[in-house]
Amino acid sequence: MNFELELKKHTDEVEEMISRYLPAEDGFQKTVMEAMNYSFLAGGKRLRPMLMLETYRMFGGKSKVIEPFMAAMEMIHTSSLIHDDLPAMDNDEYRRGRKTTHIVYGEAMAILAGDGLLLFAFETASKAFMTEPKNPNIGRAIEVLASKSGIYGMVGGQTVDVELEGKPIPKEKLDFIYRLKTGALMEASMMIGAILAGATDSEVKRIAQVAANVGLAFQIEDDILDVVSTTEELGKPVGSDDKNHKTTYVTIEGVDAAAKEVETLSERAVEMLDSFVVKNEFLTELLFSLIHRKK
Ligand code: GRG
C-alpha cells in the first residue's frame, strides 16, 4: 500500500462527507454560522472522523448512518479548538494555518461559534435516526458522544489542565489530563464506529483501549511538536506550552524519552488492533503513521 496516497484519498473522502452537514450562512444570525464554518473549513487532519469511519468499516459497517456522527465529531473537536485558543485559555492567534476565530470574529462571536458547533453536533448526529431508523445502536452512540466530550471526558481533562497551569504536575496526573482532554474524543470516535456497526460490548471495550493508547500517544507527540516543529508546518504557533508555563511530557522527561513513549503506546495500540479477527489494513497503517507525524 502506498500509504501517503491512500491517506490523501481517505482525507478527501472524509472531507466531502463531513462538509455536507455544515449550516447554511443565512438569517439575521448568519455571523455565527460564518464563524462556525470558518474554523471548521480551515482544514485539519480530520483524524477523528477518519478513525470513526475506518473502525465502522472494520466491523463491517456499510451504511451512511456513520456520516452524521463523523461530522458531529469534527464539529465538537473544532468547537474545543476555538475555545482552547481564546484569550482566557491558550490565547493563540493561529490555528490550522489561519487566524483563530476570536481574532477574525471577536471574542464574543468565537464563544458563540464554539457553543453553536457543540450543539449543532448533536442536532447533526440525531439525523442518523432518519438515515437508518432500524439501527438499535444510535442512542448508545449519542450517549458516548456526549459523555466523552463532557465532564467525564474532554471538558473534565481541560478543567484539570487549566487548574494546574504553571504548576508542576506528577506524571500520573498528566496522564489523567491527556487521557481525558485528548484521548476521550479518540475513544468516542472508535467506539462509535464499532457501536454503529453492531460490535459486541466486549469489542467496544477493547476498541476503546486501542483508542486510549492512540490518544495518549497523540498528545505526547503534540508536546514534542510544540518544541521541535515550526509554525509553518503545524499551522499553529510553536512554543505555546512554554508561553503558558505548562508541564508536559517534554518538560518532565525530555524529547527523546517522550518520543520513545509515543512509539511504545502506538505499537501497543497496533498490537491490540491486530488481535481482532476483523481487520482494516488502512486503519493499522494510520495508527503506525501517527508515531512519526509531522503535524
Ligand atoms: C467546547 C466541548 C467544548 C470543550 C472546550 C477548550 C476545551 C474545552 C478543551 C480543549 C481540548 C483540546 C484542544 C485538547 C488538545 C487536543 C489536540 C491535540 C488538538 C489538536 O488536534 P489535531 O492535531 O488538530 O487533530 P487538527 O487541526 O488537525 O484537527
Short mmCIF file of C-alpha atoms and ligand atoms in Angstrom, two decimals:
data_model
loop_
_atom_site.label_atom_id
_atom_site.label_comp_id
_atom_site.label_asym_id
_atom_site.label_seq_id
_atom_site.Cartn_x
_atom_site.Cartn_y
_atom_site.Cartn_z
CA MET A 1 0.00 0.00 0.00
CA ASN A 2 1.21 3.49 -0.84
CA PHE A 3 0.15 4.96 2.49
CA GLU A 4 0.61 8.65 1.58
CA LEU A 5 -1.60 8.24 -1.47
CA GLU A 6 -4.22 6.28 0.47
CA LEU A 7 -4.20 8.86 3.26
CA LYS A 8 -4.84 11.66 0.78
CA LYS A 9 -7.73 9.69 -0.78
CA HIS A 10 -9.24 8.91 2.62
CA THR A 11 -8.86 12.51 3.83
CA ASP A 12 -10.64 13.84 0.73
CA GLU A 13 -13.40 11.27 1.20
CA VAL A 14 -13.90 12.28 4.85
CA GLU A 15 -13.77 15.98 3.96
CA GLU A 16 -16.52 15.51 1.41
CA MET A 17 -18.71 13.50 3.82
CA ILE A 18 -18.49 15.89 6.77
CA SER A 19 -18.65 19.24 4.95
CA ARG A 20 -22.15 18.48 3.67
CA TYR A 21 -23.54 18.84 7.19
CA LEU A 22 -22.42 22.43 7.79
CA PRO A 23 -25.12 25.06 8.29
CA ALA A 24 -26.13 27.48 5.51
CA GLU A 25 -24.94 31.00 6.21
CA ASP A 26 -28.20 32.92 6.24
CA GLY A 27 -30.71 34.61 8.54
CA PHE A 28 -30.15 37.53 10.95
CA GLN A 29 -27.81 35.25 12.92
CA LYS A 30 -25.62 34.36 9.91
CA THR A 31 -22.42 35.70 11.52
CA VAL A 32 -22.34 32.77 13.93
CA MET A 33 -22.72 30.30 11.04
CA GLU A 34 -19.90 32.05 9.17
CA ALA A 35 -17.65 31.82 12.21
CA MET A 36 -18.52 28.12 12.71
CA ASN A 37 -17.80 27.30 9.06
CA TYR A 38 -14.64 29.44 9.01
CA SER A 39 -12.91 27.33 11.62
CA PHE A 40 -14.37 24.00 10.50
CA LEU A 41 -13.32 24.52 6.89
CA ALA A 42 -9.84 25.74 7.78
CA GLY A 43 -8.72 22.14 7.26
CA GLY A 44 -7.21 19.92 9.87
CA LYS A 45 -6.20 16.31 9.55
CA ARG A 46 -9.77 15.01 10.09
CA LEU A 47 -8.25 12.24 12.17
CA ARG A 48 -11.22 11.66 14.48
CA PRO A 49 -13.88 11.17 11.77
CA MET A 50 -11.37 9.05 9.85
CA LEU A 51 -10.81 6.80 12.88
CA MET A 52 -14.59 6.54 13.26
CA LEU A 53 -15.21 5.61 9.62
CA GLU A 54 -12.39 3.07 9.45
CA THR A 55 -13.44 1.41 12.71
CA TYR A 56 -17.02 1.26 11.38
CA ARG A 57 -15.73 -0.38 8.20
CA MET A 58 -13.53 -2.78 10.16
CA PHE A 59 -16.61 -4.11 11.98
CA GLY A 60 -18.48 -4.49 8.69
CA GLY A 61 -20.47 -1.22 8.68
CA LYS A 62 -21.68 -0.26 5.22
CA SER A 63 -24.39 2.39 5.51
CA LYS A 64 -24.44 6.20 5.59
CA VAL A 65 -25.51 6.18 9.26
CA ILE A 66 -21.89 6.86 10.23
CA GLU A 67 -21.70 10.15 8.29
CA PRO A 68 -23.70 12.47 10.61
CA PHE A 69 -21.65 11.12 13.51
CA MET A 70 -18.38 11.79 11.69
CA ALA A 71 -19.47 15.38 11.06
CA ALA A 72 -20.66 15.74 14.66
CA MET A 73 -17.31 14.55 15.99
CA GLU A 74 -15.36 17.04 13.88
CA MET A 75 -17.77 19.82 15.00
CA ILE A 76 -17.15 19.01 18.67
CA HIS A 77 -13.39 18.85 18.09
CA THR A 78 -13.47 22.19 16.22
CA SER A 79 -15.55 23.80 18.98
CA SER A 80 -12.93 22.73 21.52
CA LEU A 81 -10.14 24.22 19.38
CA ILE A 82 -11.99 27.56 19.13
CA HIS A 83 -12.43 27.70 22.90
CA ASP A 84 -8.91 26.44 23.57
CA ASP A 85 -7.48 29.35 21.54
CA LEU A 86 -9.43 32.05 23.42
CA PRO A 87 -7.55 34.65 25.49
CA ALA A 88 -8.88 33.04 28.69
CA MET A 89 -7.31 29.71 27.68
CA ASP A 90 -4.18 29.42 25.48
CA ASN A 91 -4.58 32.85 23.83
CA ASP A 92 -3.32 31.70 20.42
CA GLU A 93 -3.57 33.68 17.19
CA TYR A 94 -3.12 30.92 14.60
CA ARG A 95 -4.77 27.55 14.12
CA ARG A 96 -4.92 25.29 11.09
CA GLY A 97 -2.84 27.84 9.19
CA ARG A 98 -5.34 30.65 9.66
CA LYS A 99 -6.01 33.42 12.17
CA THR A 100 -8.00 31.99 15.07
CA THR A 101 -11.75 32.54 15.24
CA HIS A 102 -11.61 35.16 18.02
CA ILE A 103 -9.02 37.18 16.08
CA VAL A 104 -11.25 37.27 13.00
CA TYR A 105 -14.73 37.47 14.58
CA GLY A 106 -14.03 38.82 18.08
CA GLU A 107 -14.13 37.01 21.39
CA ALA A 108 -17.90 37.03 21.95
CA MET A 109 -18.60 35.59 18.49
CA ALA A 110 -15.88 32.94 18.94
CA ILE A 111 -17.52 31.80 22.18
CA LEU A 112 -20.86 31.61 20.37
CA ALA A 113 -19.32 29.77 17.38
CA GLY A 114 -17.88 27.16 19.79
CA ASP A 115 -21.24 26.83 21.55
CA GLY A 116 -23.02 26.72 18.19
CA LEU A 117 -20.79 23.95 16.83
CA LEU A 118 -21.12 21.91 20.01
CA LEU A 119 -24.91 21.92 19.92
CA PHE A 120 -25.16 21.65 16.14
CA ALA A 121 -23.07 18.49 16.52
CA PHE A 122 -25.89 16.83 18.44
CA GLU A 123 -28.52 18.16 16.04
CA THR A 124 -26.42 16.60 13.26
CA ALA A 125 -25.80 13.25 14.99
CA SER A 126 -29.56 12.93 15.59
CA LYS A 127 -30.07 12.87 11.80
CA ALA A 128 -28.79 9.27 11.99
CA PHE A 129 -32.24 8.25 13.29
CA MET A 130 -33.66 9.19 9.89
CA THR A 131 -30.78 7.66 7.90
CA GLU A 132 -31.11 4.23 9.47
CA PRO A 133 -34.30 4.08 11.59
CA LYS A 134 -33.87 0.38 12.36
CA ASN A 135 -30.33 0.67 13.75
CA PRO A 136 -30.80 -0.04 17.50
CA ASN A 137 -27.41 1.43 18.44
CA ILE A 138 -27.84 5.13 17.61
CA GLY A 139 -28.97 6.13 21.11
CA ARG A 140 -25.91 4.48 22.67
CA ALA A 141 -23.66 6.23 20.12
CA ILE A 142 -25.12 9.62 21.09
CA GLU A 143 -24.56 8.84 24.77
CA VAL A 144 -20.88 8.06 24.07
CA LEU A 145 -20.52 11.25 22.01
CA ALA A 146 -21.88 13.35 24.89
CA SER A 147 -20.13 11.66 27.79
CA LYS A 148 -16.68 11.58 26.18
CA SER A 149 -16.96 15.26 25.30
CA GLY A 150 -18.20 16.40 28.69
CA ILE A 151 -17.15 16.45 32.33
CA TYR A 152 -16.11 12.78 32.32
CA GLY A 153 -14.15 13.32 29.11
CA MET A 154 -12.65 16.29 27.26
CA VAL A 155 -14.11 19.07 29.45
CA GLY A 156 -13.00 17.19 32.58
CA GLY A 157 -9.44 16.87 31.29
CA GLN A 158 -9.29 20.51 30.25
CA THR A 159 -10.53 21.52 33.72
CA VAL A 160 -7.58 19.87 35.46
CA ASP A 161 -5.24 21.23 32.77
CA VAL A 162 -6.44 24.81 33.36
CA GLU A 163 -6.30 24.47 37.16
CA LEU A 164 -2.74 23.19 37.13
CA GLU A 165 -1.30 25.67 34.61
CA GLY A 166 2.05 26.98 35.80
CA LYS A 167 2.33 24.27 38.47
CA PRO A 168 4.43 21.12 38.50
CA ILE A 169 2.27 18.09 37.63
CA PRO A 170 3.14 14.50 38.54
CA LYS A 171 3.12 12.13 35.57
CA GLU A 172 0.03 10.18 36.76
CA LYS A 173 -1.97 13.39 36.83
CA LEU A 174 -0.61 14.46 33.44
CA ASP A 175 -1.75 11.09 32.06
CA PHE A 176 -5.21 11.75 33.52
CA ILE A 177 -5.33 15.13 31.76
CA TYR A 178 -4.13 13.70 28.43
CA ARG A 179 -6.42 10.68 28.54
CA LEU A 180 -9.40 12.96 29.03
CA LYS A 181 -8.69 16.18 27.16
CA THR A 182 -7.29 14.47 24.05
CA GLY A 183 -7.89 10.72 24.42
CA ALA A 184 -11.62 10.90 25.16
CA LEU A 185 -12.59 12.13 21.66
CA MET A 186 -10.39 9.47 20.05
CA GLU A 187 -12.08 6.85 22.23
CA ALA A 188 -15.52 8.18 21.32
CA SER A 189 -14.60 8.13 17.61
CA MET A 190 -13.53 4.50 17.54
CA MET A 191 -16.24 3.36 19.97
CA ILE A 192 -19.00 4.99 17.89
CA GLY A 193 -17.64 3.37 14.72
CA ALA A 194 -17.78 -0.02 16.44
CA ILE A 195 -21.16 0.58 18.12
CA LEU A 196 -22.93 1.66 14.92
CA ALA A 197 -21.55 -1.33 13.04
CA GLY A 198 -23.08 -3.60 15.69
CA ALA A 199 -19.91 -4.70 17.53
CA THR A 200 -20.39 -6.53 20.85
CA ASP A 201 -19.91 -4.76 24.21
CA SER A 202 -16.63 -6.54 24.74
CA GLU A 203 -15.37 -5.50 21.28
CA VAL A 204 -16.36 -1.89 22.01
CA LYS A 205 -14.42 -2.03 25.31
CA ARG A 206 -11.33 -3.40 23.55
CA ILE A 207 -11.50 -0.81 20.78
CA ALA A 208 -11.77 1.92 23.45
CA GLN A 209 -8.48 0.66 24.89
CA VAL A 210 -6.83 0.85 21.47
CA ALA A 211 -8.06 4.44 21.15
CA ALA A 212 -6.93 5.36 24.67
CA ASN A 213 -3.37 4.42 23.76
CA VAL A 214 -3.63 6.33 20.48
CA GLY A 215 -4.94 9.40 22.30
CA LEU A 216 -2.19 9.45 24.90
CA ALA A 217 0.48 8.94 22.23
CA PHE A 218 -1.09 11.68 20.10
CA GLN A 219 -0.99 14.24 22.92
CA ILE A 220 2.62 13.39 23.86
CA GLU A 221 3.56 13.88 20.18
CA ASP A 222 1.70 17.21 20.33
CA ASP A 223 4.01 18.19 23.23
CA ILE A 224 7.05 17.18 21.17
CA LEU A 225 5.93 19.05 18.04
CA ASP A 226 5.33 22.17 20.13
CA VAL A 227 9.08 22.14 20.82
CA VAL A 228 10.68 20.72 17.66
CA SER A 229 8.38 21.80 14.81
CA THR A 230 7.69 25.12 13.10
CA THR A 231 4.64 27.36 12.90
CA GLU A 232 4.51 26.84 9.09
CA GLU A 233 4.44 23.07 9.42
CA LEU A 234 1.90 22.96 12.28
CA GLY A 235 -0.32 25.83 11.17
CA LYS A 236 -0.36 26.97 14.81
CA PRO A 237 2.27 28.65 16.99
CA VAL A 238 5.07 26.52 18.40
CA GLY A 239 6.28 27.20 21.94
CA SER A 240 2.68 27.61 23.15
CA ASP A 241 3.25 25.26 26.13
CA ASP A 242 6.30 27.22 27.24
CA LYS A 243 4.40 30.51 26.87
CA ASN A 244 1.61 29.14 29.07
CA HIS A 245 4.05 27.59 31.60
CA LYS A 246 2.67 24.12 31.04
CA THR A 247 4.09 20.92 32.42
CA THR A 248 4.28 18.45 29.52
CA TYR A 249 5.92 15.11 28.77
CA VAL A 250 8.80 17.07 27.26
CA THR A 251 9.37 19.19 30.38
CA ILE A 252 9.19 16.07 32.59
CA GLU A 253 11.36 13.67 30.63
CA GLY A 254 12.79 15.39 27.54
CA VAL A 255 12.11 14.94 23.83
CA ASP A 256 13.84 11.58 23.34
CA ALA A 257 12.14 9.74 26.18
CA ALA A 258 8.81 11.29 25.21
CA ALA A 259 9.30 10.07 21.62
CA LYS A 260 10.02 6.57 22.95
CA GLU A 261 6.71 6.68 24.89
CA VAL A 262 4.85 7.65 21.70
CA GLU A 263 6.37 4.67 19.92
CA THR A 264 5.59 2.21 22.73
CA LEU A 265 1.98 3.39 23.12
CA SER A 266 1.35 3.36 19.36
CA GLU A 267 2.84 -0.11 18.96
CA ARG A 268 0.66 -1.32 21.83
CA ALA A 269 -2.39 0.16 20.08
CA VAL A 270 -1.50 -1.61 16.81
CA GLU A 271 -0.93 -4.93 18.62
CA MET A 272 -4.32 -4.67 20.29
CA LEU A 273 -5.94 -3.81 16.97
CA ASP A 274 -4.23 -6.82 15.41
CA SER A 275 -5.80 -9.12 17.98
CA PHE A 276 -9.26 -8.61 16.46
CA VAL A 277 -10.48 -11.22 13.99
CA VAL A 278 -11.79 -8.45 11.75
CA LYS A 279 -9.11 -6.35 10.01
CA ASN A 280 -8.64 -2.99 8.35
CA GLU A 281 -5.19 -2.60 6.85
CA PHE A 282 -5.53 1.15 6.29
CA LEU A 283 -6.50 1.69 9.95
CA THR A 284 -3.43 -0.23 11.11
CA GLU A 285 -1.19 1.86 8.85
CA LEU A 286 -2.89 5.04 10.05
CA LEU A 287 -2.08 4.24 13.69
CA PHE A 288 1.54 3.46 12.76
CA SER A 289 1.84 6.71 10.83
CA LEU A 290 0.99 8.73 13.95
CA ILE A 291 4.33 7.73 15.54
CA HIS A 292 6.24 9.86 13.05
CA ARG A 293 3.65 12.51 12.26
CA LYS A 294 4.97 15.96 11.36
CA LYS A 295 1.76 17.92 12.16
C1 GRG B 1 -16.29 23.20 23.58
C2 GRG B 1 -16.98 20.95 24.48
C3 GRG B 1 -16.03 22.07 24.47
C4 GRG B 1 -14.97 22.00 25.28
C5 GRG B 1 -13.97 23.03 25.44
C6 GRG B 1 -11.11 24.05 25.47
C7 GRG B 1 -11.59 22.68 25.81
C8 GRG B 1 -12.92 22.54 26.43
C9 GRG B 1 -10.87 21.59 25.56
C10 GRG B 1 -9.57 21.62 24.88
C11 GRG B 1 -9.29 20.29 24.32
C12 GRG B 1 -8.07 20.32 23.44
C13 GRG B 1 -7.91 21.43 22.45
C14 GRG B 1 -7.18 19.33 23.55
C15 GRG B 1 -5.99 19.22 22.67
C16 GRG B 1 -6.27 18.16 21.65
C17 GRG B 1 -5.39 18.29 20.44
C18 GRG B 1 -4.08 17.62 20.46
C19 GRG B 1 -5.83 19.01 19.40
C20 GRG B 1 -5.16 19.10 18.11
O1 GRG B 1 -5.76 18.10 17.30
P1 GRG B 1 -5.30 17.83 15.81
O2 GRG B 1 -3.82 17.83 15.75
O3 GRG B 1 -5.86 19.13 15.10
O4 GRG B 1 -6.01 16.62 15.33
P2 GRG B 1 -6.41 19.28 13.61
O5 GRG B 1 -6.35 20.78 13.37
O6 GRG B 1 -5.54 18.51 12.68
O7 GRG B 1 -7.81 18.80 13.64
#
